[in-house]
Coordinates of C-alpha atoms and ligand atoms in Angstrom, one line a residue:
M894 CA -23.9 -73.8 63.0
G895 CA -21.2 -72.8 60.5
I896 CA -18.9 -75.2 62.1
R897 CA -21.4 -78.0 61.9
I898 CA -22.1 -77.5 58.2
S899 CA -18.4 -77.3 57.3
Y900 CA -17.8 -80.4 59.4
V901 CA -20.4 -82.4 57.5
F902 CA -18.5 -81.6 54.3
F903 CA -15.3 -82.6 56.1
A904 CA -16.8 -85.9 57.2
I905 CA -18.0 -86.7 53.8
G906 CA -14.7 -85.8 52.3
F907 CA -13.1 -87.9 54.9
V908 CA -14.9 -91.1 53.8
C909 CA -14.5 -90.4 50.1
I910 CA -10.9 -89.3 49.8
C911 CA -8.5 -92.2 49.4
Y912 CA -5.5 -91.4 51.4
S913 CA -2.6 -92.6 49.3
C914 CA 1.1 -93.6 49.5
R915 CA 1.6 -94.0 53.3
E916 CA 4.5 -96.2 54.0
G917 CA 3.4 -99.8 54.5
S918 CA -0.2 -99.1 54.9
S919 CA -2.2 -98.9 51.6
K920 CA -5.9 -99.7 51.6
K921 CA -5.5 -101.3 48.2
E922 CA -2.9 -103.7 49.6
R923 CA -5.3 -104.6 52.4
G924 CA -8.3 -105.4 50.3
G925 CA -11.1 -104.1 52.4
T926 CA -12.6 -103.9 55.9
Q927 CA -12.9 -107.6 56.7
E928 CA -9.2 -108.1 56.0
N929 CA -8.4 -105.0 58.1
V930 CA -10.3 -106.5 61.1
S931 CA -8.3 -109.7 60.9
L932 CA -5.0 -107.7 60.4
L933 CA -5.9 -105.7 63.5
Q934 CA -6.6 -108.8 65.5
A935 CA -3.3 -110.3 64.3
R936 CA -1.6 -107.3 65.7
F937 CA -3.3 -107.7 69.1
S938 CA -1.6 -111.0 69.6
K939 CA 1.9 -109.4 69.0
L940 CA 1.2 -107.4 72.2
L941 CA 0.1 -110.5 74.0
E942 CA 3.2 -112.5 73.1
Y943 CA 5.8 -109.8 73.7
P944 CA 8.3 -111.1 76.3
L945 CA 7.8 -109.9 79.9
D946 CA 10.6 -107.8 81.3
A947 CA 10.3 -105.2 84.0
N948 CA 13.1 -103.1 82.5
A949 CA 12.1 -103.4 78.9
I950 CA 8.6 -101.9 78.5
P951 CA 7.9 -101.2 74.8
R952 CA 7.7 -97.5 74.0
S953 CA 8.2 -97.1 70.2
F954 CA 9.7 -98.7 67.2
T955 CA 12.6 -97.2 65.2
K956 CA 11.9 -98.3 61.6
E957 CA 15.4 -97.4 60.2
I958 CA 17.1 -99.9 62.5
G959 CA 14.1 -102.2 63.0
K960 CA 14.3 -102.0 66.8
T961 CA 11.8 -101.6 69.6
R962 CA 12.7 -98.8 72.0
K963 CA 12.2 -100.1 75.6
V964 CA 12.0 -98.2 78.8
T965 CA 11.8 -98.7 82.6
S966 CA 8.8 -97.9 84.7
A967 CA 10.2 -94.5 85.4
D968 CA 9.6 -93.3 81.9
W969 CA 6.5 -91.3 81.4
T970 CA 5.1 -93.8 78.8
S971 CA 5.5 -96.9 81.0
G972 CA 1.8 -97.3 81.9
F973 CA 0.6 -97.3 78.3
F974 CA 1.7 -100.9 77.4
P975 CA -0.1 -102.4 80.4
G976 CA -3.0 -100.1 79.6
N977 CA -3.1 -101.5 76.0
L978 CA -3.5 -105.0 77.4
W979 CA -6.3 -103.9 79.8
L980 CA -8.1 -102.2 76.9
L981 CA -7.6 -105.4 74.8
Y982 CA -9.1 -107.4 77.7
R983 CA -12.1 -105.0 77.7
L984 CA -12.5 -105.4 73.9
T985 CA -12.1 -109.2 73.7
Q986 CA -12.9 -110.4 77.3
D987 CA -10.2 -113.0 76.6
S988 CA -8.5 -113.8 80.0
A989 CA -5.1 -114.2 78.3
Y990 CA -5.0 -110.3 78.0
L991 CA -6.1 -110.0 81.6
E992 CA -3.3 -112.2 82.9
R993 CA -0.7 -110.4 80.8
A994 CA -2.1 -107.0 81.8
E995 CA -1.7 -107.9 85.5
K996 CA 1.9 -109.0 85.0
W997 CA 2.9 -105.8 83.1
T998 CA 1.0 -103.6 85.5
A999 CA 3.0 -105.1 88.5
F1000 CA 6.2 -103.7 86.9
I1001 CA 4.9 -100.1 87.3
Q1002 CA 4.0 -100.4 91.0
K1003 CA 6.9 -98.6 92.5
E1004 CA 6.1 -95.4 90.6
Q1005 CA 3.4 -94.7 93.1
F1006 CA 6.2 -93.2 95.2
N1007 CA 7.9 -91.3 92.4
D1008 CA 7.7 -87.6 93.2
N1009 CA 10.0 -86.4 90.5
T1010 CA 7.4 -85.9 87.8
H1011 CA 3.7 -85.1 87.2
D1012 CA 3.5 -88.1 84.8
T1013 CA 2.7 -90.6 87.5
G1014 CA -0.9 -89.9 86.5
F1015 CA -0.3 -91.4 83.1
M1016 CA 1.9 -94.2 84.5
I1017 CA -0.5 -95.4 87.2
N1018 CA -3.9 -94.5 85.8
C1019 CA -3.4 -96.2 82.5
S1020 CA -2.1 -99.4 84.2
F1021 CA -3.6 -99.7 87.7
G1022 CA -6.5 -97.4 87.0
N1023 CA -7.7 -99.5 84.1
G1024 CA -7.2 -102.8 86.0
L1025 CA -9.5 -101.3 88.7
Q1026 CA -12.1 -100.3 86.2
F1027 CA -12.1 -103.3 83.8
A1028 CA -11.3 -106.1 86.2
E1029 CA -12.4 -104.7 89.6
K1030 CA -9.0 -105.3 91.0
K1031 CA -9.8 -103.8 94.4
E1032 CA -6.2 -104.2 95.6
Y1033 CA -5.2 -101.6 93.0
E1034 CA -7.0 -98.9 94.8
A1035 CA -4.2 -98.5 97.4
V1036 CA -1.7 -97.9 94.6
V1037 CA -4.0 -95.2 92.9
L1038 CA -4.5 -93.5 96.3
Q1039 CA -0.7 -93.5 97.2
T1040 CA 0.0 -92.1 93.7
A1041 CA -2.5 -89.3 94.3
K1042 CA -0.8 -88.6 97.6
T1043 CA 2.6 -88.5 96.0
L1044 CA 1.5 -86.4 93.0
S1045 CA -0.2 -83.9 95.4
T1046 CA 3.2 -83.0 96.9
R1047 CA 4.0 -81.3 93.6
Y1048 CA 1.1 -78.8 94.0
R1049 CA 1.8 -75.3 95.1
D1050 CA -1.1 -73.2 96.4
R1051 CA 0.6 -69.9 95.4
V1052 CA 0.6 -71.0 91.8
G1053 CA -2.6 -73.0 91.8
C1054 CA -0.9 -75.8 89.9
I1055 CA 1.0 -79.0 90.0
R1056 CA 4.6 -78.6 88.9
S1057 CA 5.1 -80.7 85.7
W1058 CA 8.9 -80.9 85.2
D1059 CA 12.0 -80.5 87.3
F1060 CA 14.6 -80.3 84.5
N1061 CA 15.8 -77.0 82.8
A1062 CA 15.9 -75.4 86.3
D1063 CA 18.1 -72.5 85.0
E1064 CA 15.4 -71.6 82.4
W1065 CA 12.1 -72.3 84.3
D1066 CA 11.0 -71.7 87.8
F1067 CA 7.8 -73.6 88.0
P1068 CA 6.9 -75.1 84.6
V1069 CA 3.4 -76.4 83.9
I1070 CA 2.7 -78.1 80.6
I1071 CA -0.7 -78.6 78.9
D1072 CA -0.1 -82.3 79.1
N1073 CA -0.5 -82.1 82.9
M1074 CA -4.2 -81.8 82.5
M1075 CA -4.2 -85.5 81.8
N1076 CA -2.8 -86.4 85.1
L1077 CA -5.7 -84.8 86.9
E1078 CA -7.9 -87.8 86.2
L1079 CA -6.0 -89.9 88.8
L1080 CA -6.6 -87.2 91.4
F1081 CA -10.3 -86.9 90.6
K1082 CA -10.6 -90.7 90.8
A1083 CA -8.7 -90.7 94.1
T1084 CA -11.3 -88.5 95.7
A1085 CA -14.1 -90.6 94.3
L1086 CA -12.4 -93.7 95.8
S1087 CA -11.4 -92.3 99.2
G1088 CA -13.9 -89.5 99.9
D1089 CA -10.9 -87.2 100.6
S1090 CA -11.6 -84.0 98.7
T1091 CA -8.0 -82.8 98.8
Y1092 CA -7.2 -84.4 95.5
Y1093 CA -10.4 -83.1 93.8
K1094 CA -9.6 -79.5 95.0
I1095 CA -6.0 -79.7 93.7
A1096 CA -7.2 -81.0 90.3
D1097 CA -9.9 -78.5 90.0
T1098 CA -7.6 -75.6 90.9
H1099 CA -5.0 -76.8 88.4
A1100 CA -7.6 -76.9 85.7
R1101 CA -8.9 -73.4 86.5
T1102 CA -5.3 -71.9 86.5
T1103 CA -4.5 -73.7 83.3
M1104 CA -7.7 -72.4 81.7
A1105 CA -6.6 -68.9 82.5
N1106 CA -3.1 -69.1 81.3
H1107 CA -2.5 -71.8 78.7
F1108 CA -4.9 -70.7 76.0
R1109 CA -4.6 -68.1 73.3
A1110 CA -7.6 -66.0 72.0
D1111 CA -8.2 -68.6 69.3
F1112 CA -8.1 -71.5 71.9
S1113 CA -5.0 -73.0 70.6
T1114 CA -2.6 -73.8 73.5
Y1115 CA 0.8 -72.9 74.7
H1116 CA 2.8 -76.0 75.6
V1117 CA 4.7 -74.6 78.7
V1118 CA 3.7 -71.9 81.1
D1119 CA 6.3 -71.0 83.6
Y1120 CA 5.2 -69.5 86.9
D1121 CA 7.1 -67.6 89.6
T1122 CA 7.1 -70.0 92.6
I1123 CA 7.1 -67.1 95.1
T1124 CA 4.4 -64.8 93.6
G1125 CA 2.5 -67.2 91.4
A1126 CA 2.8 -64.8 88.4
V1127 CA 3.3 -66.1 84.9
R1128 CA 6.9 -65.7 83.8
K1129 CA 7.0 -67.2 80.3
K1130 CA 4.7 -68.9 77.8
Q1131 CA 6.7 -71.2 75.5
T1132 CA 7.0 -74.4 73.7
H1133 CA 9.1 -77.4 74.3
Q1134 CA 7.9 -80.0 71.8
G1135 CA 6.1 -77.7 69.3
H1136 CA 7.5 -75.7 66.3
D1137 CA 7.9 -72.4 68.1
D1138 CA 6.4 -70.5 71.1
G1139 CA 3.5 -69.1 69.1
S1140 CA 2.7 -72.4 67.2
S1141 CA 0.2 -75.0 68.1
W1142 CA 1.7 -78.4 68.9
A1143 CA -1.0 -80.9 67.8
R1144 CA -0.6 -83.4 70.7
G1145 CA -0.7 -80.5 73.2
Q1146 CA -4.1 -79.4 71.7
S1147 CA -5.3 -83.0 72.0
W1148 CA -4.3 -83.1 75.6
A1149 CA -6.3 -79.9 76.2
I1150 CA -9.4 -81.3 74.5
Y1151 CA -9.2 -84.6 76.4
G1152 CA -8.2 -82.9 79.7
Y1153 CA -11.1 -80.4 79.8
T1154 CA -13.6 -83.0 78.6
M1155 CA -12.4 -85.2 81.5
A1156 CA -12.4 -82.3 84.0
Y1157 CA -16.0 -81.6 83.0
R1158 CA -17.0 -85.2 83.6
F1159 CA -15.8 -85.1 87.2
T1160 CA -16.8 -81.5 88.1
Q1161 CA -19.8 -80.7 85.9
N1162 CA -18.3 -77.3 85.6
K1163 CA -19.8 -75.8 82.4
A1164 CA -16.7 -73.6 81.9
Y1165 CA -14.6 -76.7 81.4
L1166 CA -17.1 -78.0 78.9
E1167 CA -17.0 -74.8 77.0
R1168 CA -13.2 -74.8 77.0
A1169 CA -13.1 -78.4 75.7
K1170 CA -15.5 -77.4 72.9
A1171 CA -13.4 -74.4 72.0
A1172 CA -10.2 -76.4 72.0
A1173 CA -11.8 -79.1 69.9
D1174 CA -13.2 -76.6 67.4
Y1175 CA -9.7 -75.1 66.9
F1176 CA -8.4 -78.7 66.2
L1177 CA -11.2 -79.4 63.7
T1178 CA -11.6 -76.0 62.0
S1179 CA -8.1 -74.4 62.0
G1180 CA -7.9 -75.2 58.3
K1181 CA -4.8 -77.2 58.7
L1182 CA -6.3 -80.6 59.4
P1183 CA -5.7 -83.0 56.5
A1184 CA -8.7 -84.6 54.9
D1185 CA -8.2 -87.9 56.7
G1186 CA -8.3 -86.2 60.1
V1187 CA -4.8 -87.1 61.2
P1188 CA -3.0 -83.8 62.0
Y1189 CA 0.4 -82.7 61.2
W1190 CA 2.6 -82.7 64.3
D1191 CA 2.2 -79.0 64.7
F1192 CA -0.7 -77.0 63.2
K1193 CA 1.7 -74.2 62.3
D1194 CA 4.7 -75.9 60.9
P1195 CA 5.5 -73.7 57.9
K1196 CA 6.5 -76.9 56.0
I1197 CA 2.9 -78.2 55.9
P1198 CA 2.0 -80.3 53.8
D1199 CA 5.6 -81.6 53.9
A1200 CA 5.6 -82.2 57.6
P1201 CA 5.2 -85.4 59.6
R1202 CA 1.8 -86.4 60.9
D1203 CA 0.9 -87.4 64.5
V1204 CA -1.4 -90.3 64.7
S1205 CA -1.3 -90.1 68.5
A1206 CA -2.9 -86.6 68.4
A1207 CA -5.7 -88.0 66.2
A1208 CA -6.3 -91.0 68.5
I1209 CA -6.3 -88.8 71.7
T1210 CA -8.8 -86.4 70.1
A1211 CA -11.0 -89.2 68.8
S1212 CA -11.2 -90.8 72.3
A1213 CA -12.1 -87.4 73.9
L1214 CA -14.6 -86.5 71.2
Y1215 CA -16.7 -89.6 71.9
D1216 CA -17.2 -88.2 75.4
L1217 CA -17.6 -84.6 74.2
H1218 CA -20.3 -85.8 71.8
R1219 CA -22.3 -87.3 74.6
Y1220 CA -22.0 -84.1 76.7
T1221 CA -23.0 -81.7 73.8
D1222 CA -24.9 -83.7 71.2
R1223 CA -22.5 -82.3 68.6
D1224 CA -22.5 -84.9 65.8
D1225 CA -19.4 -83.4 64.2
Y1226 CA -17.5 -84.6 67.3
S1227 CA -18.6 -88.3 66.9
D1228 CA -18.3 -88.0 63.1
Y1229 CA -14.6 -87.1 63.6
A1230 CA -14.1 -89.9 66.1
D1231 CA -15.8 -92.5 64.0
A1232 CA -13.9 -91.5 60.9
V1233 CA -10.5 -91.4 62.7
V1234 CA -11.0 -94.9 64.2
T1235 CA -11.9 -96.2 60.7
V1236 CA -9.0 -94.5 58.9
L1237 CA -6.4 -95.6 61.6
E1238 CA -7.6 -99.2 61.2
E1239 CA -7.6 -99.0 57.4
E1240 CA -4.7 -96.8 56.6
Y1241 CA -2.3 -96.5 59.5
L1242 CA -2.0 -100.1 60.8
L1243 CA 1.5 -101.6 60.8
Q1244 CA 2.3 -104.2 58.2
E1245 CA 1.8 -107.8 59.2
E1246 CA 5.4 -108.6 58.9
N1247 CA 6.4 -105.9 61.4
N1248 CA 6.8 -107.9 64.6
S1249 CA 7.0 -105.0 67.0
P1250 CA 4.3 -104.9 69.8
F1251 CA 2.5 -101.9 68.3
L1252 CA -0.6 -101.4 66.2
L1253 CA -0.3 -98.0 64.4
D1254 CA 2.4 -96.3 62.5
H1255 CA 3.1 -92.6 61.9
S1256 CA 3.2 -90.8 65.3
T1257 CA 5.6 -88.0 66.1
G1258 CA 7.1 -87.9 69.6
N1259 CA 9.5 -84.9 69.9
K1260 CA 10.1 -83.2 66.5
P1261 CA 12.4 -80.4 67.7
K1262 CA 14.7 -83.1 69.2
S1263 CA 14.3 -85.3 66.1
D1264 CA 13.2 -88.0 68.4
E1265 CA 10.5 -90.6 67.4
I1266 CA 9.4 -89.1 64.1
D1267 CA 6.8 -90.9 62.0
E1268 CA 7.0 -94.0 64.1
P1269 CA 4.8 -96.4 66.0
I1270 CA 4.5 -95.1 69.5
V1271 CA 2.7 -96.8 72.4
Y1272 CA 0.4 -94.0 73.5
A1273 CA -1.1 -93.7 70.0
D1274 CA -2.2 -97.3 70.3
Y1275 CA -3.5 -96.7 73.8
Y1276 CA -5.8 -93.8 72.8
F1277 CA -6.8 -95.7 69.6
L1278 CA -7.9 -98.7 71.7
E1279 CA -9.7 -96.5 74.2
A1280 CA -11.6 -94.8 71.3
L1281 CA -12.4 -98.3 69.9
V1282 CA -13.7 -99.4 73.3
K1283 CA -15.8 -96.2 73.5
K1284 CA -17.1 -96.6 69.9
R1285 CA -18.3 -100.1 70.8
K1286 CA -19.9 -98.6 74.0
L1287 CA -17.8 -100.8 76.2
L1288 CA -16.7 -97.8 78.2
V1289 CA -19.0 -94.9 79.1
P1290 CA -16.9 -93.0 81.6
Ligands
LIG2240 N1 3.7 -85.8 77.6 C1 4.7 -85.8 76.7 C2 4.2 -85.9 75.3 O1 3.1 -85.8 75.0 O2 5.1 -86.1 74.4

């Protein structure tokens, strides 16, 4: 109850407080909501027009040098750009987006056989998974199923998890990151498509193991938990992209909220629902969330308020909270999601003259490595569009 009351004040404050001085995105310059709608639509066409190239998939935009960072399909972010086009097709029903989405999606196809990472869930579910869902592309089913098969080879029964990363082998034995929760969606879908329960069981066990080991008493999350491959015991609990091992990396918290909300959707396991709520309540009530709802990159950066924000964490959380609201009737969740969608549209949209194929500014990729700080990043756009689609009730997963 206390949470709900304080959240009402938060939501009111949210609407009232004029967030000022963000680079290139002042509400005053924009002149109101109608103009924001057309500015957003103008940005959609920048994604549509971006030149097709299998080896140059847009990932982020480095403002200092005015350049789009491009990746191949092997990068963990490769599925988001095609995903954005699928979501735009869902939003607009304009076949131009469908045609473009199909072409970009085809570039990712070979990743169905990539067994070097857990991120094939992101790559294939956001591209092929959305094509299957929004355009009933039946031929995409085989790619989703092959990816599930490949991803399952990274699962170890002894640990009860999928191995996330293969690098840093001298430091970690069997590293599992909180982000890995997101890649379970593809496995759950694969069981729904094929009737083969193997994928469901792996995903469910991974979610249960992660619930036991990745959370602190306050339901903030560790980024990396390293397991002993032989015994299955926990070796280390650390961070990789957060401020320090005991801190709370904002996007990691968002992955946890989204991951457990999604796991509840497929399993109806109430423990997952409770964990999603607990993770969301940490995000909303830790006392470190700025008035506009866009978190600092890490809830425990001692430099707050002089720390970069992470729009991607706000967008991921907003998308998840539309679903969590439906499962719980907690209006504070949909209030947050509505407010974030509005503020991102009104205050964080890229300037018209920026010709990069992105929508939103001010995400933070990897702060400890000084990589992609305060920049447009493709996955922020993805979860923002997904939230917009859910807000307009065009997607009820
Ligand atoms: N999964 C990597 C990241 O969130 O940056």
